[in-house]
């Protein structure tokens, strides 16, 4: 019986992985997408997206990802619910890979696209870990409604923190937005809307030093970095949006990563390892947006296909 070797395995089922899958199956590759939970990725935790071209009105993260999923399935994308846990070379020649999965499968493939995305960074302060799901949250859409009518804290000064503070202001009694500098990093339009919102009170130059509460969040301790004055803010929930960390552990021994563990790619989305491509939030880049992730995914699939056809001696040159 001939060995079953996929042309391409895509790891991760967010917008980048699904788009790579759409392009690869439409291009005729024998392709499998592995997703450890449900397709969608971080975008499922996003309330609305306002800057994805083609949608004149804000679109819900869930709606956008379902559209991409349906489109990819229409071209026959094969999706398995399983987690890739190890990548290694099948032969010494380096032209085939084995992906071991959490369900003990050993999948063989000619090429890989890694689209494992990123996860929200933790503050790393006392009380944070212990009170996760008890008021500490990294998803306003998921957990915000649980604290309807209560006082809430949002930490961060980027697009995400301001977007989610605006969402929470519709539900909360009050939102205190704590940022470590004297101005926000987020785009001006979000800053204007936050400053116009009477439910949101920005607290600048301040860091959270502890999340307090016995069985659930009761308050946060903050420190003003300029005045060195400490304060306690009573609240029922703390939403933390201080940036992202790449999910690149799987590639640690395989490809070059930067000092923050983001995957380094070339212009064609190839990593330092022939046959392995990467796209989306897991890579080092200037702009982390859905629109950039899907563009990189199309480029990764296009170049992975060229690589696979060259391996098979079928390249159109
Ligand atoms: P971000 O732009 O990196 O901003 C992180 C914020 O958290 C910054 O204001 C940073 O402060 C602050 N911060 C970092 N570490 C901290 C710490 N230990 N304690 C306190 N504050 C800390 O991250 P993001 O807002 O989460 O967004 C992540 C990426 O997704 C961004 O590139 C963003 O543009 C993108 N995004 C895209 C969309 C979309 O596609 N529509 C929507 C939302 C976000 P400093 O400013 O002092 O560094």
mmCIF file of C-alpha atoms and ligand atoms in Angstrom:
data_model
loop_
_atom_site.group_PDB
_atom_site.id
_atom_site.type_symbol
_atom_site.label_atom_id
_atom_site.label_comp_id
_atom_site.label_asym_id
_atom_site.label_seq_id
_atom_site.Cartn_x
_atom_site.Cartn_y
_atom_site.Cartn_z
ATOM 1 C CA UNK A 1 0.000 0.000 0.000
ATOM 2 C CA UNK A 2 1.472 3.425 -0.900
ATOM 3 C CA UNK A 3 2.471 5.680 1.983
ATOM 4 C CA UNK A 4 -0.169 8.325 2.740
ATOM 5 C CA UNK A 5 1.761 11.584 2.567
ATOM 6 C CA UNK A 6 -0.099 14.880 2.567
ATOM 7 C CA UNK A 7 1.147 17.629 0.293
ATOM 8 C CA UNK A 8 0.568 20.171 3.015
ATOM 9 C CA UNK A 9 -0.481 20.269 6.662
ATOM 10 C CA UNK A 10 -1.627 23.577 8.107
ATOM 11 C CA UNK A 11 -1.407 23.948 11.875
ATOM 12 C CA UNK A 12 -3.933 26.374 13.359
ATOM 13 C CA UNK A 13 -7.471 27.249 12.313
ATOM 14 C CA UNK A 14 -7.726 31.010 12.810
ATOM 15 C CA UNK A 15 -8.233 33.409 9.878
ATOM 16 C CA UNK A 16 -4.629 32.781 8.690
ATOM 17 C CA UNK A 17 -4.827 28.964 8.802
ATOM 18 C CA UNK A 18 -8.259 28.863 7.177
ATOM 19 C CA UNK A 19 -7.181 31.237 4.408
ATOM 20 C CA UNK A 20 -4.056 29.147 3.741
ATOM 21 C CA UNK A 21 -6.342 26.103 3.585
ATOM 22 C CA UNK A 22 -8.697 27.844 1.184
ATOM 23 C CA UNK A 23 -5.860 28.717 -1.203
ATOM 24 C CA UNK A 24 -4.181 25.303 -0.912
ATOM 25 C CA UNK A 25 -7.323 23.241 -1.595
ATOM 26 C CA UNK A 26 -8.427 25.592 -4.351
ATOM 27 C CA UNK A 27 -4.938 25.078 -5.827
ATOM 28 C CA UNK A 28 -5.507 21.309 -5.820
ATOM 29 C CA UNK A 29 -3.176 20.304 -2.967
ATOM 30 C CA UNK A 30 -3.890 17.287 -0.779
ATOM 31 C CA UNK A 31 -4.110 19.344 2.385
ATOM 32 C CA UNK A 32 -5.119 18.851 6.014
ATOM 33 C CA UNK A 33 -5.729 21.541 8.636
ATOM 34 C CA UNK A 34 -5.179 20.682 12.302
ATOM 35 C CA UNK A 35 -6.982 22.784 14.902
ATOM 36 C CA UNK A 36 -6.727 21.883 18.576
ATOM 37 C CA UNK A 37 -10.068 23.367 19.636
ATOM 38 C CA UNK A 38 -12.600 25.010 17.326
ATOM 39 C CA UNK A 39 -11.725 26.923 14.149
ATOM 40 C CA UNK A 40 -11.601 30.674 14.691
ATOM 41 C CA UNK A 41 -8.639 31.498 16.875
ATOM 42 C CA UNK A 42 -8.339 34.783 18.779
ATOM 43 C CA UNK A 43 -10.880 36.477 16.539
ATOM 44 C CA UNK A 44 -13.620 34.506 18.316
ATOM 45 C CA UNK A 45 -12.755 36.536 21.418
ATOM 46 C CA UNK A 46 -13.203 39.800 19.526
ATOM 47 C CA UNK A 47 -16.509 41.594 19.707
ATOM 48 C CA UNK A 48 -16.491 43.398 16.369
ATOM 49 C CA UNK A 49 -13.983 44.163 13.627
ATOM 50 C CA UNK A 50 -14.321 47.501 11.890
ATOM 51 C CA UNK A 51 -11.394 47.442 9.500
ATOM 52 C CA UNK A 52 -11.726 44.256 7.466
ATOM 53 C CA UNK A 53 -12.275 45.349 3.857
ATOM 54 C CA UNK A 54 -15.549 44.309 2.284
ATOM 55 C CA UNK A 55 -17.682 44.882 5.381
ATOM 56 C CA UNK A 56 -19.084 48.403 5.431
ATOM 57 C CA UNK A 57 -20.555 47.814 8.908
ATOM 58 C CA UNK A 58 -18.671 46.368 11.929
ATOM 59 C CA UNK A 59 -18.634 42.574 11.648
ATOM 60 C CA UNK A 60 -18.631 40.181 14.610
ATOM 61 C CA UNK A 61 -15.444 38.099 14.936
ATOM 62 C CA UNK A 62 -17.544 34.921 14.962
ATOM 63 C CA UNK A 63 -19.423 35.913 11.804
ATOM 64 C CA UNK A 64 -16.237 36.781 9.891
ATOM 65 C CA UNK A 65 -14.483 33.552 10.806
ATOM 66 C CA UNK A 66 -17.538 31.455 9.940
ATOM 67 C CA UNK A 67 -17.615 33.058 6.490
ATOM 68 C CA UNK A 68 -13.935 32.136 5.922
ATOM 69 C CA UNK A 69 -14.582 28.619 7.273
ATOM 70 C CA UNK A 70 -17.572 28.028 4.958
ATOM 71 C CA UNK A 71 -15.607 29.362 2.007
ATOM 72 C CA UNK A 72 -12.645 27.052 2.754
ATOM 73 C CA UNK A 73 -14.975 24.055 3.174
ATOM 74 C CA UNK A 74 -16.592 24.837 -0.182
ATOM 75 C CA UNK A 75 -13.200 24.179 -1.772
ATOM 76 C CA UNK A 76 -12.958 20.891 0.156
ATOM 77 C CA UNK A 77 -10.629 21.828 3.040
ATOM 78 C CA UNK A 78 -10.214 18.851 5.346
ATOM 79 C CA UNK A 79 -10.144 19.948 9.027
ATOM 80 C CA UNK A 80 -9.257 17.647 11.927
ATOM 81 C CA UNK A 81 -9.721 18.505 15.555
ATOM 82 C CA UNK A 82 -6.314 17.532 16.945
ATOM 83 C CA UNK A 83 -3.239 19.224 18.362
ATOM 84 C CA UNK A 84 0.179 19.082 16.700
ATOM 85 C CA UNK A 85 2.671 18.348 19.471
ATOM 86 C CA UNK A 86 5.905 17.627 17.603
ATOM 87 C CA UNK A 87 7.403 18.222 14.174
ATOM 88 C CA UNK A 88 10.385 16.221 12.934
ATOM 89 C CA UNK A 89 12.024 15.182 9.671
ATOM 90 C CA UNK A 90 10.929 11.876 8.228
ATOM 91 C CA UNK A 91 14.208 11.206 6.436
ATOM 92 C CA UNK A 92 17.669 12.648 6.680
ATOM 93 C CA UNK A 93 17.164 14.342 3.284
ATOM 94 C CA UNK A 94 14.816 16.732 5.072
ATOM 95 C CA UNK A 95 12.150 16.690 2.363
ATOM 96 C CA UNK A 96 9.347 15.150 4.403
ATOM 97 C CA UNK A 97 8.017 15.887 7.839
ATOM 98 C CA UNK A 98 6.198 13.923 10.489
ATOM 99 C CA UNK A 99 3.729 15.726 12.695
ATOM 100 C CA UNK A 100 2.851 13.908 15.896
ATOM 101 C CA UNK A 101 -0.503 14.816 17.375
ATOM 102 C CA UNK A 102 -2.086 14.757 20.818
ATOM 103 C CA UNK A 103 -4.249 11.807 19.691
ATOM 104 C CA UNK A 104 -1.033 9.850 18.890
ATOM 105 C CA UNK A 105 -1.275 10.145 15.109
ATOM 106 C CA UNK A 106 1.907 10.401 13.036
ATOM 107 C CA UNK A 107 1.001 12.434 9.961
ATOM 108 C CA UNK A 108 3.414 12.639 7.035
ATOM 109 C CA UNK A 109 3.609 15.712 4.855
ATOM 110 C CA UNK A 110 5.803 17.392 2.248
ATOM 111 C CA UNK A 111 5.271 20.898 3.611
ATOM 112 C CA UNK A 112 3.828 22.687 6.626
ATOM 113 C CA UNK A 113 2.212 26.073 7.180
ATOM 114 C CA UNK A 114 2.258 27.170 10.807
ATOM 115 C CA UNK A 115 -0.595 29.517 11.704
ATOM 116 C CA UNK A 116 -0.769 28.904 15.433
ATOM 117 C CA UNK A 117 -1.351 32.568 16.306
ATOM 118 C CA UNK A 118 -0.696 34.138 19.665
ATOM 119 C CA UNK A 119 -2.205 34.299 23.115
ATOM 120 C CA UNK A 120 -2.843 37.255 25.380
ATOM 121 C CA UNK A 121 0.036 38.199 27.637
ATOM 122 C CA UNK A 122 -0.342 37.932 31.402
ATOM 123 C CA UNK A 123 0.494 40.804 33.748
ATOM 124 C CA UNK A 124 2.352 38.441 36.056
ATOM 125 C CA UNK A 125 1.200 40.126 39.279
ATOM 126 C CA UNK A 126 0.040 38.561 42.524
ATOM 127 C CA UNK A 127 -3.589 37.385 42.444
ATOM 128 C CA UNK A 128 -3.879 37.330 38.628
ATOM 129 C CA UNK A 129 -3.454 33.584 38.094
ATOM 130 C CA UNK A 130 -5.539 32.544 41.116
ATOM 131 C CA UNK A 131 -8.490 34.742 40.107
ATOM 132 C CA UNK A 132 -8.699 33.755 36.421
ATOM 133 C CA UNK A 133 -12.374 32.954 35.708
ATOM 134 C CA UNK A 134 -13.229 34.614 39.035
ATOM 135 C CA UNK A 135 -13.098 38.130 37.650
ATOM 136 C CA UNK A 136 -9.720 38.126 35.893
ATOM 137 C CA UNK A 137 -10.351 37.774 32.159
ATOM 138 C CA UNK A 138 -8.671 38.112 28.761
ATOM 139 C CA UNK A 139 -11.971 38.155 26.830
ATOM 140 C CA UNK A 140 -14.478 40.969 27.270
ATOM 141 C CA UNK A 141 -17.059 39.458 24.920
ATOM 142 C CA UNK A 142 -16.998 36.126 26.789
ATOM 143 C CA UNK A 143 -16.944 37.365 30.378
ATOM 144 C CA UNK A 144 -18.130 40.994 30.321
ATOM 145 C CA UNK A 145 -21.856 40.138 30.527
ATOM 146 C CA UNK A 146 -21.219 38.149 33.758
ATOM 147 C CA UNK A 147 -20.413 41.451 35.477
ATOM 148 C CA UNK A 148 -23.283 43.529 34.082
ATOM 149 C CA UNK A 149 -23.898 46.717 36.057
ATOM 150 C CA UNK A 150 -20.671 46.338 38.095
ATOM 151 C CA UNK A 151 -17.446 48.340 38.230
ATOM 152 C CA UNK A 152 -14.754 47.028 35.900
ATOM 153 C CA UNK A 153 -11.067 47.634 35.222
ATOM 154 C CA UNK A 154 -9.332 47.318 31.840
ATOM 155 C CA UNK A 155 -5.518 47.208 31.648
ATOM 156 C CA UNK A 156 -3.583 48.277 28.531
ATOM 157 C CA UNK A 157 -3.276 51.136 26.081
ATOM 158 C CA UNK A 158 -3.329 49.472 22.637
ATOM 159 C CA UNK A 159 -6.149 49.006 20.109
ATOM 160 C CA UNK A 160 -7.407 45.916 21.883
ATOM 161 C CA UNK A 161 -7.678 47.488 25.357
ATOM 162 C CA UNK A 162 -9.534 50.529 24.028
ATOM 163 C CA UNK A 163 -11.865 48.496 21.798
ATOM 164 C CA UNK A 164 -12.775 46.218 24.674
ATOM 165 C CA UNK A 165 -13.162 49.114 27.143
ATOM 166 C CA UNK A 166 -15.719 50.615 24.719
ATOM 167 C CA UNK A 167 -17.554 47.286 24.544
ATOM 168 C CA UNK A 168 -17.557 46.916 28.343
ATOM 169 C CA UNK A 169 -18.803 50.488 28.832
ATOM 170 C CA UNK A 170 -22.139 49.315 27.356
ATOM 171 C CA UNK A 171 -22.489 46.754 30.158
ATOM 172 C CA UNK A 172 -20.583 48.123 33.159
ATOM 173 C CA UNK A 173 -21.488 50.675 35.796
ATOM 174 C CA UNK A 174 -18.004 52.131 35.266
ATOM 175 C CA UNK A 175 -14.770 51.229 33.480
ATOM 176 C CA UNK A 176 -11.372 52.380 34.719
ATOM 177 C CA UNK A 177 -8.781 52.091 31.956
ATOM 178 C CA UNK A 178 -5.311 51.728 33.450
ATOM 179 C CA UNK A 179 -2.331 52.468 31.210
ATOM 180 C CA UNK A 180 1.341 52.598 32.125
ATOM 181 C CA UNK A 181 2.120 55.708 30.049
ATOM 182 C CA UNK A 182 0.725 59.251 29.776
ATOM 183 C CA UNK A 183 -0.975 58.568 26.414
ATOM 184 C CA UNK A 184 -2.471 55.605 24.620
ATOM 185 C CA UNK A 185 -0.790 53.566 21.898
ATOM 186 C CA UNK A 186 -4.134 52.858 20.152
ATOM 187 C CA UNK A 187 -5.226 54.577 16.914
ATOM 188 C CA UNK A 188 -6.629 58.102 17.279
ATOM 189 C CA UNK A 189 -10.209 57.154 16.397
ATOM 190 C CA UNK A 190 -10.385 54.720 19.342
ATOM 191 C CA UNK A 191 -8.746 57.262 21.663
ATOM 192 C CA UNK A 192 -11.356 59.883 20.704
ATOM 193 C CA UNK A 193 -14.224 57.490 21.343
ATOM 194 C CA UNK A 194 -12.808 56.410 24.715
ATOM 195 C CA UNK A 195 -12.224 59.988 25.855
ATOM 196 C CA UNK A 196 -15.788 60.895 24.793
ATOM 197 C CA UNK A 197 -17.308 58.008 26.734
ATOM 198 C CA UNK A 198 -18.444 59.204 30.149
ATOM 199 C CA UNK A 199 -18.426 55.685 31.621
ATOM 200 C CA UNK A 200 -14.687 55.259 30.924
ATOM 201 C CA UNK A 201 -12.114 56.905 33.183
ATOM 202 C CA UNK A 202 -8.514 56.694 31.942
ATOM 203 C CA UNK A 203 -5.860 56.332 34.638
ATOM 204 C CA UNK A 204 -2.460 57.134 33.140
ATOM 205 C CA UNK A 205 1.127 56.455 34.222
ATOM 206 C CA UNK A 206 -0.058 53.593 36.400
ATOM 207 C CA UNK A 207 0.597 49.885 36.700
ATOM 208 C CA UNK A 208 -1.430 47.196 38.421
ATOM 209 C CA UNK A 209 0.636 45.688 41.238
ATOM 210 C CA UNK A 210 -1.873 43.158 42.596
ATOM 211 C CA UNK A 211 -5.316 41.738 41.894
ATOM 212 C CA UNK A 212 -7.125 41.284 45.223
ATOM 213 C CA UNK A 213 -10.083 39.173 46.311
ATOM 214 C CA UNK A 214 -10.780 35.996 48.244
ATOM 215 C CA UNK A 215 -13.191 34.013 46.062
ATOM 216 C CA UNK A 216 -13.520 36.566 43.292
ATOM 217 C CA UNK A 217 -11.996 39.888 42.274
ATOM 218 C CA UNK A 218 -12.745 42.649 44.772
ATOM 219 C CA UNK A 219 -10.173 45.294 43.820
ATOM 220 C CA UNK A 220 -6.858 46.020 42.146
ATOM 221 C CA UNK A 221 -3.867 47.763 43.661
ATOM 222 C CA UNK A 222 -2.198 50.290 41.376
ATOM 223 C CA UNK A 223 0.940 52.380 41.537
ATOM 224 C CA UNK A 224 1.446 55.706 39.803
ATOM 225 C CA UNK A 225 4.917 55.452 38.303
ATOM 226 C CA UNK A 226 5.478 59.225 38.313
ATOM 227 C CA UNK A 227 4.144 60.214 41.738
ATOM 228 C CA UNK A 228 4.902 56.789 43.349
ATOM 229 C CA UNK A 229 1.436 57.015 44.943
ATOM 230 C CA UNK A 230 -0.310 53.679 45.539
ATOM 231 C CA UNK A 231 -4.100 53.322 45.271
ATOM 232 C CA UNK A 232 -6.813 50.675 45.521
ATOM 233 C CA UNK A 233 -9.598 50.498 42.933
ATOM 234 C CA UNK A 234 -12.645 48.458 43.969
ATOM 235 C CA UNK A 235 -13.994 46.399 41.037
ATOM 236 C CA UNK A 236 -15.715 43.114 40.207
ATOM 237 C CA UNK A 237 -13.660 42.262 37.123
ATOM 238 C CA UNK A 238 -10.275 43.006 35.549
ATOM 239 C CA UNK A 239 -9.809 42.643 31.798
ATOM 240 C CA UNK A 240 -6.170 42.434 30.731
ATOM 241 C CA UNK A 241 -5.155 43.413 27.170
ATOM 242 C CA UNK A 242 -1.429 44.094 27.184
ATOM 243 C CA UNK A 243 -0.362 42.491 23.912
ATOM 244 C CA UNK A 244 0.303 39.062 22.544
ATOM 245 C CA UNK A 245 2.779 36.176 22.893
ATOM 246 C CA UNK A 246 3.388 33.870 19.911
ATOM 247 C CA UNK A 247 2.352 30.215 20.081
ATOM 248 C CA UNK A 248 5.663 29.060 18.622
ATOM 249 C CA UNK A 249 6.831 26.404 21.088
ATOM 250 C CA UNK A 250 6.267 23.664 18.500
ATOM 251 C CA UNK A 251 8.860 25.262 16.223
ATOM 252 C CA UNK A 252 11.511 26.007 18.827
ATOM 253 C CA UNK A 253 14.075 23.471 17.660
ATOM 254 C CA UNK A 254 13.051 23.646 14.010
ATOM 255 C CA UNK A 255 13.152 27.273 12.796
ATOM 256 C CA UNK A 256 14.660 30.641 13.709
ATOM 257 C CA UNK A 257 12.668 32.708 16.217
ATOM 258 C CA UNK A 258 13.301 36.296 17.345
ATOM 259 C CA UNK A 259 14.114 37.279 20.936
ATOM 260 C CA UNK A 260 10.386 37.288 21.826
ATOM 261 C CA UNK A 261 9.854 33.881 20.154
ATOM 262 C CA UNK A 262 8.023 35.237 17.086
ATOM 263 C CA UNK A 263 8.818 33.171 13.963
ATOM 264 C CA UNK A 264 11.145 34.869 11.497
ATOM 265 C CA UNK A 265 9.923 34.583 7.910
ATOM 266 C CA UNK A 266 11.140 35.706 4.504
ATOM 267 C CA UNK A 267 9.033 37.772 2.090
ATOM 268 C CA UNK A 268 7.511 34.566 0.697
ATOM 269 C CA UNK A 269 6.545 33.488 4.268
ATOM 270 C CA UNK A 270 9.187 30.733 4.334
ATOM 271 C CA UNK A 271 10.852 30.120 7.689
ATOM 272 C CA UNK A 272 14.542 29.246 8.082
ATOM 273 C CA UNK A 273 13.567 25.598 7.373
ATOM 274 C CA UNK A 274 12.812 24.580 3.761
ATOM 275 C CA UNK A 275 9.248 23.302 3.528
ATOM 276 C CA UNK A 276 7.982 25.150 6.609
ATOM 277 C CA UNK A 277 6.058 28.394 6.124
ATOM 278 C CA UNK A 278 4.370 30.597 8.739
ATOM 279 C CA UNK A 279 1.750 33.353 8.755
ATOM 280 C CA UNK A 280 -0.505 35.375 11.057
ATOM 281 C CA UNK A 281 0.154 36.465 14.631
ATOM 282 C CA UNK A 282 2.858 33.831 15.249
ATOM 283 C CA UNK A 283 5.362 35.652 12.996
ATOM 284 C CA UNK A 284 7.535 38.707 13.590
ATOM 285 C CA UNK A 285 6.020 41.656 11.685
ATOM 286 C CA UNK A 286 4.959 45.292 11.897
ATOM 287 C CA UNK A 287 1.176 45.000 11.915
ATOM 288 C CA UNK A 288 -0.911 42.355 13.703
ATOM 289 C CA UNK A 289 -4.304 42.554 12.019
ATOM 290 C CA UNK A 290 -6.742 40.072 10.505
ATOM 291 C CA UNK A 291 -6.211 41.680 7.131
ATOM 292 C CA UNK A 292 -2.427 41.191 7.250
ATOM 293 C CA UNK A 293 -2.807 37.607 8.548
ATOM 294 C CA UNK A 294 -4.995 36.536 5.631
ATOM 295 C CA UNK A 295 -2.665 38.218 3.105
ATOM 296 C CA UNK A 296 0.356 36.385 4.537
ATOM 297 C CA UNK A 297 -1.641 33.135 4.501
ATOM 298 C CA UNK A 298 -2.350 33.452 0.766
ATOM 299 C CA UNK A 299 1.351 34.139 0.129
ATOM 300 C CA UNK A 300 2.381 31.169 2.311
ATOM 301 C CA UNK A 301 0.002 28.790 0.496
ATOM 302 C CA UNK A 302 1.109 30.034 -2.933
ATOM 303 C CA UNK A 303 4.791 29.525 -2.122
ATOM 304 C CA UNK A 304 4.252 26.223 -0.317
ATOM 305 C CA UNK A 305 2.501 24.987 -3.457
ATOM 306 C CA UNK A 306 5.457 26.063 -5.631
ATOM 307 C CA UNK A 307 7.817 24.248 -3.250
ATOM 308 C CA UNK A 308 5.692 21.062 -3.298
ATOM 309 C CA UNK A 309 5.439 21.048 -7.096
ATOM 310 C CA UNK A 310 9.192 21.475 -7.377
ATOM 311 C CA UNK A 311 9.689 18.500 -5.031
ATOM 312 C CA UNK A 312 7.365 16.429 -7.190
ATOM 313 C CA UNK A 313 9.063 17.614 -10.376
ATOM 314 C CA UNK A 314 5.811 19.178 -11.542
ATOM 315 C CA UNK A 315 6.682 22.865 -11.223
ATOM 316 C CA UNK A 316 5.434 25.097 -14.045
ATOM 317 C CA UNK A 317 8.558 27.005 -14.961
HETATM 318 P P1 LIG B 1 -0.391 46.226 21.686
HETATM 319 O O1 LIG B 1 -0.762 47.093 20.549
HETATM 320 O O2 LIG B 1 0.957 45.597 21.721
HETATM 321 O O3 LIG B 1 -0.598 47.097 23.005
HETATM 322 C C1 LIG B 1 -0.312 46.557 24.255
HETATM 323 C C2 LIG B 1 -0.552 47.625 25.295
HETATM 324 O O4 LIG B 1 -0.357 47.064 26.591
HETATM 325 C C3 LIG B 1 0.392 48.805 25.151
HETATM 326 O O5 LIG B 1 -0.286 49.983 25.409
HETATM 327 C C4 LIG B 1 1.439 48.498 26.215
HETATM 328 O O6 LIG B 1 1.984 49.671 26.801
HETATM 329 C C5 LIG B 1 0.637 47.802 27.292
HETATM 330 N N1 LIG B 1 1.454 46.850 28.053
HETATM 331 C C6 LIG B 1 2.307 45.906 27.576
HETATM 332 N N2 LIG B 1 2.850 45.195 28.576
HETATM 333 C C7 LIG B 1 2.349 45.713 29.736
HETATM 334 C C8 LIG B 1 2.513 45.421 31.092
HETATM 335 N N3 LIG B 1 3.312 44.436 31.508
HETATM 336 N N4 LIG B 1 1.825 46.149 31.992
HETATM 337 C C9 LIG B 1 1.000 47.137 31.584
HETATM 338 N N5 LIG B 1 0.778 47.470 30.302
HETATM 339 C C10 LIG B 1 1.454 46.765 29.384
HETATM 340 O O7 LIG B 1 -1.393 45.006 21.893
HETATM 341 P P2 LIG B 1 -2.988 44.834 21.703
HETATM 342 O O8 LIG B 1 -3.722 46.108 21.884
HETATM 343 O O9 LIG B 1 -3.354 43.680 22.557
HETATM 344 O O10 LIG B 1 -3.112 44.375 20.242
HETATM 345 C C11 LIG B 1 -2.323 43.269 19.784
HETATM 346 C C12 LIG B 1 -2.228 43.401 18.296
HETATM 347 O O11 LIG B 1 -3.492 43.118 17.702
HETATM 348 C C13 LIG B 1 -1.845 44.836 17.897
HETATM 349 O O12 LIG B 1 -0.901 44.812 16.895
HETATM 350 C C14 LIG B 1 -3.141 45.432 17.411
HETATM 351 O O13 LIG B 1 -2.974 46.422 16.425
HETATM 352 C C15 LIG B 1 -3.840 44.196 16.858
HETATM 353 N N6 LIG B 1 -5.285 44.348 16.842
HETATM 354 C C16 LIG B 1 -5.882 44.205 15.633
HETATM 355 C C17 LIG B 1 -7.234 44.415 15.501
HETATM 356 C C18 LIG B 1 -7.874 44.262 14.130
HETATM 357 O O14 LIG B 1 -7.355 43.518 13.282
HETATM 358 N N7 LIG B 1 -8.940 44.945 13.870
HETATM 359 C C19 LIG B 1 -7.985 44.738 16.640
HETATM 360 C C20 LIG B 1 -7.338 44.852 17.897
HETATM 361 C C21 LIG B 1 -5.972 44.649 17.969
HETATM 362 P P3 LIG B 1 3.031 50.589 25.979
HETATM 363 O O15 LIG B 1 2.199 51.377 25.018
HETATM 364 O O16 LIG B 1 3.672 51.383 27.052
HETATM 365 O O17 LIG B 1 3.988 49.654 25.305
#
